[in-house]
Amino acid sequence: MIVVEFSDDEWNQIAEVAEQRVETNGFKPGWDLAEINDRNLVGAAGEAAVSRYTGLPWYARSKDLQTVFSRNDVGHLEVRTRNKPKQLDLGIKPYEFEKYPVSQRFVLCWLRERAVNLIGWTTLGRVDREGRHSNQYGITFLDWRKMYDIETVML
């Protein structure tokens, strides 16, 4: 497993991206703003870690919102980051099966303080074939232990 750690300056840049997401995406009345900020920070940290490890561009840093929303998170990869050890499995929402091809690669990360563990990667097709479906929200989960080694993500 690869671990990517961030300096104070890098962490501040990640926090800025997270804040921009909240401002850009907005939020609905009744949503917990602190929770939304936390989720965006967790996601941005994972994306920054994958970008550093792979050398691929992190599009969230773009000032052009069309670029941000029309591209994958990092290069050709989608990144999903968790910060709770009991919720480490990769979760794919129903609309993502329509949005992405079966060959789309997803990288799973785990944020612990200011360090990101790059757990592994898989394809959308594999999640569809081997994942377990949640009745409550329609999310399909793939056990993190079934992920491919992160070191092969660029092959």
Short mmCIF file of C-alpha atoms in Angstrom, two decimals:
data_model
loop_
_atom_site.label_atom_id
_atom_site.label_comp_id
_atom_site.label_asym_id
_atom_site.label_seq_id
_atom_site.Cartn_x
_atom_site.Cartn_y
_atom_site.Cartn_z
CA MET A 1 0.00 0.00 0.00
CA ILE A 2 1.29 3.45 -0.93
CA VAL A 3 1.02 6.31 1.60
CA VAL A 4 1.08 9.95 0.48
CA GLU A 5 1.66 12.60 3.15
CA PHE A 6 1.04 16.32 2.78
CA SER A 7 2.89 19.37 4.10
CA ASP A 8 1.00 22.24 5.73
CA ASP A 9 1.14 24.24 2.49
CA GLU A 10 -0.15 21.31 0.44
CA TRP A 11 -2.94 20.69 2.95
CA ASN A 12 -3.96 24.35 2.74
CA GLN A 13 -4.19 24.07 -1.07
CA ILE A 14 -6.36 20.95 -0.72
CA ALA A 15 -8.60 22.80 1.74
CA GLU A 16 -8.97 25.66 -0.77
CA VAL A 17 -10.12 23.23 -3.46
CA ALA A 18 -12.64 21.74 -1.01
CA GLU A 19 -14.00 25.21 -0.17
CA GLN A 20 -14.31 26.07 -3.87
CA ARG A 21 -16.36 22.91 -4.40
CA VAL A 22 -18.82 23.94 -1.70
CA GLU A 23 -19.12 27.42 -3.22
CA THR A 24 -19.49 26.04 -6.76
CA ASN A 25 -21.83 23.13 -6.06
CA GLY A 26 -23.85 24.88 -3.41
CA PHE A 27 -25.94 22.95 -0.94
CA LYS A 28 -29.59 22.48 -0.19
CA PRO A 29 -31.33 23.96 2.85
CA GLY A 30 -31.18 21.54 5.75
CA TRP A 31 -27.86 20.02 4.72
CA ASP A 32 -25.12 20.07 7.33
CA LEU A 33 -22.52 22.51 5.96
CA ALA A 34 -19.76 21.13 8.22
CA GLU A 35 -20.39 17.60 6.89
CA ILE A 36 -20.36 18.85 3.29
CA ASN A 37 -17.06 20.66 3.91
CA ASP A 38 -15.61 17.50 5.47
CA ARG A 39 -16.70 15.29 2.55
CA ASN A 40 -15.18 17.70 0.03
CA LEU A 41 -11.93 17.86 1.99
CA VAL A 42 -11.72 14.06 2.15
CA GLY A 43 -12.36 13.78 -1.60
CA ALA A 44 -9.89 16.49 -2.53
CA ALA A 45 -7.16 14.90 -0.38
CA GLY A 46 -7.58 11.55 -2.14
CA GLU A 47 -7.48 13.17 -5.56
CA ALA A 48 -4.36 15.16 -4.69
CA ALA A 49 -2.66 11.98 -3.45
CA VAL A 50 -3.50 10.01 -6.59
CA SER A 51 -2.33 12.90 -8.76
CA ARG A 52 0.99 13.07 -6.94
CA TYR A 53 1.52 9.29 -7.10
CA THR A 54 0.57 8.86 -10.78
CA GLY A 55 1.80 12.21 -12.12
CA LEU A 56 -1.60 12.68 -13.81
CA PRO A 57 -3.32 16.09 -13.79
CA TRP A 58 -5.76 16.88 -10.98
CA TYR A 59 -8.54 18.74 -12.79
CA ALA A 60 -10.15 20.14 -9.64
CA ARG A 61 -7.36 22.69 -9.55
CA SER A 62 -8.56 24.20 -12.82
CA LYS A 63 -10.28 27.57 -12.66
CA ASP A 64 -12.38 26.58 -15.68
CA LEU A 65 -15.49 24.90 -14.25
CA GLN A 66 -16.28 23.28 -17.61
CA THR A 67 -12.94 21.48 -17.37
CA VAL A 68 -13.60 20.43 -13.78
CA PHE A 69 -17.05 18.98 -14.41
CA SER A 70 -16.40 17.38 -17.81
CA ARG A 71 -13.32 15.38 -16.82
CA ASN A 72 -12.42 12.53 -14.52
CA ASP A 73 -11.03 13.42 -11.10
CA VAL A 74 -7.37 12.72 -11.93
CA GLY A 75 -6.30 12.10 -15.51
CA HIS A 76 -8.39 9.15 -16.73
CA LEU A 77 -9.11 7.94 -13.16
CA GLU A 78 -12.04 8.41 -10.81
CA VAL A 79 -11.04 8.64 -7.15
CA ARG A 80 -13.11 7.64 -4.12
CA THR A 81 -11.78 8.43 -0.65
CA ARG A 82 -12.98 7.21 2.73
CA ASN A 83 -12.01 8.45 6.17
CA LYS A 84 -13.73 5.85 8.34
CA PRO A 85 -11.98 2.47 8.65
CA LYS A 86 -15.26 0.57 8.91
CA GLN A 87 -16.46 2.09 5.62
CA LEU A 88 -13.49 1.22 3.44
CA ASP A 89 -15.31 -0.56 0.61
CA LEU A 90 -15.64 1.15 -2.76
CA GLY A 91 -19.20 2.37 -3.29
CA ILE A 92 -20.59 3.12 -6.76
CA LYS A 93 -23.86 5.04 -7.07
CA PRO A 94 -26.50 3.85 -9.57
CA TYR A 95 -26.05 6.81 -11.95
CA GLU A 96 -22.31 6.07 -12.25
CA PHE A 97 -23.08 2.81 -14.07
CA GLU A 98 -24.79 4.91 -16.74
CA LYS A 99 -22.23 7.72 -16.76
CA TYR A 100 -19.02 5.70 -17.17
CA PRO A 101 -17.91 2.84 -19.45
CA VAL A 102 -17.34 -0.58 -17.84
CA SER A 103 -13.59 -0.04 -18.34
CA GLN A 104 -13.57 3.12 -16.14
CA ARG A 105 -10.93 2.80 -13.43
CA PHE A 106 -11.74 3.76 -9.86
CA VAL A 107 -9.03 4.28 -7.23
CA LEU A 108 -9.90 3.76 -3.57
CA CYS A 109 -8.12 5.82 -0.90
CA TRP A 110 -8.26 6.10 2.87
CA LEU A 111 -7.54 9.45 4.54
CA ARG A 112 -5.97 9.33 7.98
CA GLU A 113 -5.26 12.82 9.30
CA ARG A 114 -3.00 14.35 6.61
CA ALA A 115 -1.87 11.08 5.05
CA VAL A 116 -3.67 9.19 2.30
CA ASN A 117 -3.34 5.44 1.86
CA LEU A 118 -3.82 4.40 -1.75
CA ILE A 119 -5.72 1.14 -1.20
CA GLY A 120 -6.05 -0.08 -4.78
CA TRP A 121 -8.06 0.20 -7.98
CA THR A 122 -10.71 -1.63 -9.97
CA THR A 123 -12.96 -1.19 -12.98
CA LEU A 124 -16.63 -0.33 -13.03
CA GLY A 125 -17.35 -3.64 -14.77
CA ARG A 126 -15.74 -5.57 -11.93
CA VAL A 127 -17.80 -3.68 -9.36
CA ASP A 128 -20.93 -4.58 -11.33
CA ARG A 129 -19.98 -8.27 -11.56
CA GLU A 130 -18.52 -8.88 -8.09
CA GLY A 131 -19.99 -6.14 -5.90
CA ARG A 132 -22.81 -6.44 -3.42
CA HIS A 133 -25.88 -4.29 -3.92
CA SER A 134 -27.30 -2.14 -1.14
CA ASN A 135 -31.09 -2.16 -0.95
CA GLN A 136 -31.32 1.17 0.84
CA TYR A 137 -29.75 3.51 -1.72
CA GLY A 138 -28.98 1.30 -4.69
CA ILE A 139 -25.23 1.66 -4.15
CA THR A 140 -23.03 -1.25 -5.24
CA PHE A 141 -20.07 -1.96 -2.95
CA LEU A 142 -16.85 -3.83 -3.72
CA ASP A 143 -14.84 -5.13 -0.77
CA TRP A 144 -11.57 -3.21 -0.52
CA ARG A 145 -9.65 -6.51 -0.31
CA LYS A 146 -10.74 -7.27 -3.90
CA MET A 147 -9.02 -4.19 -5.30
CA TYR A 148 -6.07 -4.55 -7.68
CA ASP A 149 -2.63 -3.46 -6.44
CA ILE A 150 -2.30 0.33 -6.75
CA GLU A 151 1.11 -0.09 -8.36
CA THR A 152 -0.59 -1.52 -11.46
CA VAL A 153 -3.09 1.31 -11.97
CA MET A 154 -1.14 2.85 -14.86
CA LEU A 155 -0.56 -0.39 -16.80
#
